[in-house]
Each structure stands twice: as C-alpha cells, then as structure tokens.
Short mmCIF file of C-alpha atoms in Angstrom, two decimals:
data_model
loop_
_atom_site.label_atom_id
_atom_site.label_comp_id
_atom_site.label_asym_id
_atom_site.label_seq_id
_atom_site.Cartn_x
_atom_site.Cartn_y
_atom_site.Cartn_z
CA UNK X 36 -10.11 -29.18 20.08
CA UNK X 37 -7.47 -29.00 17.41
CA UNK X 38 -7.39 -31.59 14.67
CA UNK X 39 -6.37 -31.65 11.01
CA UNK X 40 -10.06 -31.74 10.11
CA UNK X 41 -10.79 -28.61 12.19
CA UNK X 42 -7.89 -26.81 10.49
CA UNK X 43 -9.12 -27.85 7.02
CA UNK X 44 -12.63 -26.60 7.79
CA UNK X 45 -11.23 -23.30 9.09
CA UNK X 46 -9.15 -22.79 5.93
CA UNK X 47 -12.10 -23.68 3.72
CA UNK X 48 -14.17 -21.14 5.66
CA UNK X 49 -11.53 -18.49 4.90
CA UNK X 50 -11.53 -19.41 1.21
CA UNK X 51 -15.34 -19.27 1.08
CA UNK X 52 -15.34 -15.79 2.59
CA UNK X 53 -12.72 -14.39 0.21
CA UNK X 54 -14.25 -11.55 -1.82
CA UNK X 55 -14.00 -11.40 -5.59
CA UNK X 56 -10.99 -9.56 -6.99
CA UNK X 57 -13.24 -6.63 -8.02
CA UNK X 58 -14.76 -6.41 -4.53
CA UNK X 59 -11.29 -6.52 -3.00
CA UNK X 60 -10.03 -3.79 -5.36
CA UNK X 61 -12.97 -1.51 -4.56
CA UNK X 62 -12.52 -1.90 -0.82
CA UNK X 63 -8.72 -1.65 -0.94
CA UNK X 64 -8.87 1.61 -2.93
CA UNK X 65 -10.69 3.24 0.00
CA UNK X 66 -7.69 2.86 2.32
CA UNK X 67 -6.06 6.21 2.81
CA UNK X 68 -4.37 8.64 5.14
CA UNK X 69 -4.08 12.41 5.12
CA UNK X 70 -2.77 15.21 7.24
CA UNK X 71 -5.22 17.59 5.51
CA UNK X 72 -8.38 15.75 4.46
CA UNK X 73 -10.61 15.31 7.51
CA UNK X 74 -12.16 12.09 6.16
CA UNK X 75 -8.78 10.31 6.16
CA UNK X 76 -7.20 12.11 9.11
CA UNK X 77 -7.31 9.81 12.11
CA UNK X 78 -5.15 7.17 13.71
CA UNK X 79 -7.28 4.25 12.46
CA UNK X 80 -6.82 5.30 8.83
CA UNK X 81 -3.10 5.79 9.39
CA UNK X 82 -2.78 2.30 10.91
CA UNK X 83 -4.65 0.70 7.99
CA UNK X 84 -2.43 2.47 5.47
CA UNK X 85 0.73 1.53 7.38
CA UNK X 86 -0.34 -2.10 7.59
CA UNK X 87 -1.15 -2.30 3.87
CA UNK X 88 2.15 -0.63 2.94
CA UNK X 89 4.08 -2.88 5.33
CA UNK X 90 2.57 -6.05 3.85
CA UNK X 91 3.13 -4.87 0.29
CA UNK X 92 6.76 -4.02 1.10
CA UNK X 93 7.21 -7.50 2.59
CA UNK X 94 5.84 -9.04 -0.63
CA UNK X 95 7.93 -6.80 -2.90
CA UNK X 96 11.19 -7.03 -0.97
CA UNK X 97 10.92 -10.54 0.46
CA UNK X 98 11.82 -9.11 3.88
CA UNK X 99 9.81 -10.13 6.92
CA UNK X 100 11.06 -7.29 9.13
CA UNK X 101 10.22 -4.03 7.40
CA UNK X 102 12.07 -1.10 9.01
CA UNK X 103 10.16 1.80 10.55
CA UNK X 104 8.80 4.26 8.01
CA UNK X 105 6.67 7.33 7.53
CA UNK X 106 3.87 7.56 5.00
CA UNK X 107 4.90 9.43 1.87
CA UNK X 108 2.30 11.00 -0.41
CA UNK X 109 3.65 10.78 -3.96
CA UNK X 110 1.49 13.70 -5.08
CA UNK X 111 1.19 16.36 -2.35
CA UNK X 112 -1.35 15.45 0.33
CA UNK X 113 -2.40 19.08 0.62
CA UNK X 114 -3.64 19.37 -2.97
CA UNK X 115 -6.65 17.04 -3.10
CA UNK X 116 -8.68 14.43 -1.28
CA UNK X 117 -7.71 11.82 -3.90
CA UNK X 118 -4.07 12.28 -2.88
CA UNK X 119 -4.90 10.69 0.48
CA UNK X 120 -5.79 7.35 -1.16
CA UNK X 121 -3.59 4.24 -0.95
CA UNK X 122 -2.46 4.47 -4.57
CA UNK X 123 -0.68 7.71 -3.71
CA UNK X 124 0.99 6.35 -0.57
CA UNK X 125 4.22 4.49 0.04
CA UNK X 126 6.63 3.84 2.91
CA UNK X 127 9.61 6.15 3.15
CA UNK X 128 12.41 6.79 5.61
CA UNK X 129 11.63 9.78 7.83
CA UNK X 130 14.72 11.74 6.78
CA UNK X 131 13.87 11.31 3.08
CA UNK X 132 10.20 12.10 3.63
CA UNK X 133 11.22 15.40 5.18
CA UNK X 134 12.97 16.32 1.94
CA UNK X 135 9.84 15.67 -0.16
CA UNK X 136 7.52 18.29 1.35
CA UNK X 137 5.06 19.43 -1.39
CA UNK X 138 7.55 18.87 -4.20
CA UNK X 139 6.43 17.71 -7.62
CA UNK X 140 6.96 14.04 -8.50
CA UNK X 141 9.84 14.82 -10.88
CA UNK X 142 11.60 16.62 -8.02
CA UNK X 143 11.01 13.68 -5.65
CA UNK X 144 12.40 10.96 -7.94
CA UNK X 145 16.07 11.62 -7.00
CA UNK X 146 15.06 11.45 -3.33
CA UNK X 147 13.15 8.19 -3.88
CA UNK X 148 16.20 6.66 -5.55
CA UNK X 149 18.01 6.89 -2.20
CA UNK X 150 15.39 4.84 -0.35
CA UNK X 151 15.94 1.34 1.00
CA UNK X 152 12.29 0.42 0.35
CA UNK X 153 11.61 -1.75 -2.71
CA UNK X 154 8.24 -0.09 -3.33
CA UNK X 155 9.83 3.36 -3.42
CA UNK X 156 12.60 2.33 -5.79
CA UNK X 157 9.97 0.68 -8.00
CA UNK X 158 7.98 3.93 -8.17
CA UNK X 159 11.18 5.83 -8.91
CA UNK X 160 12.14 3.45 -11.74
CA UNK X 161 8.61 3.28 -13.14
CA UNK X 162 7.92 7.02 -13.29
CA UNK X 163 11.35 8.58 -13.84
CA UNK X 164 10.91 10.66 -16.98
CA UNK X 165 7.26 9.55 -17.16
CA UNK X 166 5.85 11.44 -14.17
CA UNK X 167 2.79 12.66 -16.09
CA UNK X 168 1.53 9.07 -16.39
CA UNK X 169 1.34 8.51 -12.63
CA UNK X 170 -2.28 7.61 -11.83
CA UNK X 171 -3.51 7.05 -8.29
CA UNK X 172 -6.45 4.85 -9.27
CA UNK X 173 -4.37 2.60 -11.54
CA UNK X 174 -1.70 2.22 -8.87
CA UNK X 175 -4.38 1.43 -6.24
CA UNK X 176 -5.73 -1.37 -8.43
CA UNK X 177 -2.24 -2.75 -9.11
CA UNK X 178 -1.50 -2.74 -5.36
CA UNK X 179 -4.82 -4.46 -4.62
CA UNK X 180 -4.15 -7.08 -7.28
CA UNK X 181 -0.69 -7.81 -5.87
CA UNK X 182 -2.09 -8.30 -2.38
CA UNK X 183 -5.13 -10.29 -3.56
CA UNK X 184 -2.97 -12.65 -5.61
CA UNK X 185 -0.62 -13.17 -2.66
CA UNK X 186 -3.53 -14.01 -0.34
CA UNK X 187 -4.95 -16.46 -2.89
CA UNK X 188 -1.52 -18.04 -3.32
CA UNK X 189 -1.20 -18.53 0.44
CA UNK X 190 -4.72 -19.92 0.80
CA UNK X 191 -4.17 -22.21 -2.18
CA UNK X 192 -0.98 -23.58 -0.67
CA UNK X 193 -2.69 -24.50 2.58
#
C-alpha cells in the first residue's frame, strides 16, 4: 500500500544502491555500439547507447522530447574497437550522419555545426581547430560525470 513512508523508504533504497562515481564511470564507459566490432554489434548495445545519448541530450538541451536520431561515431567506427565506445558516440540527424561517412573529425565539424542537437554543437564548438585533442576516454568520463551528477541531484531533491 502506498504511503509517504513507503515512498521515503523506496527512495532511500535507491540512494543506498547508488554506485560510487568511479564505479559509475567504469560501467558507463563500457556502453557502446558498432556496425563493425562484433562485441558491440547487436540491438541491445544499440538501445543502451541510444538511451544514454537521449538522456544526455535531454540534460544538455533541457528538452524532454528528443527528436529521432541516428548514432554518429565521431571517429570512424570502422577504424578501431575503441571507436565503438560511448565517448565516441553522439546523436545526429540521419541526413547529416549520411554526410559524415568515414570522414576525419576536422571534415565533420562543419556538418556538426548544422545539427539541432545540443551535444553535437557542443562537440563542434569544443573541438573546432582542436581536433587532435579529442579523446574518447576523457569524453566518456565527462559524460558519465554529467549523468551521475544529474541522478544525484534528482535523488537529493526527493
């Protein structure tokens, strides 16, 4: 039966089960999707990546209804297994994603600038002229931190 006490116990249970930030980062970094790497090539991996990207776009943009998107690999998916990891992924409109096929990051930046997704424009602004400093692992950790902090904020407000 519902009661305020039952709700408080449930929320406390969620807080007690929350992993440390380091544990969350390590697990989050394993999310990935690939069209080439067999380890990351299945529908379950794609759904996890889409969900993570959707939530991060909601946080970044403040929008609740994120439009349909395809998964863009910032560095070409075909070049390494690491390029399948979440830190190399972002949401992108299908028509723009089609223009990015196996291009280098500096060639993709003008395409990214046309996107309606906040995450994509952020990547474009962050790495324009500084493409060599793009790092999948660092971006994965930053994404994990953003999501972890948002979850803690929500749980703290309840």
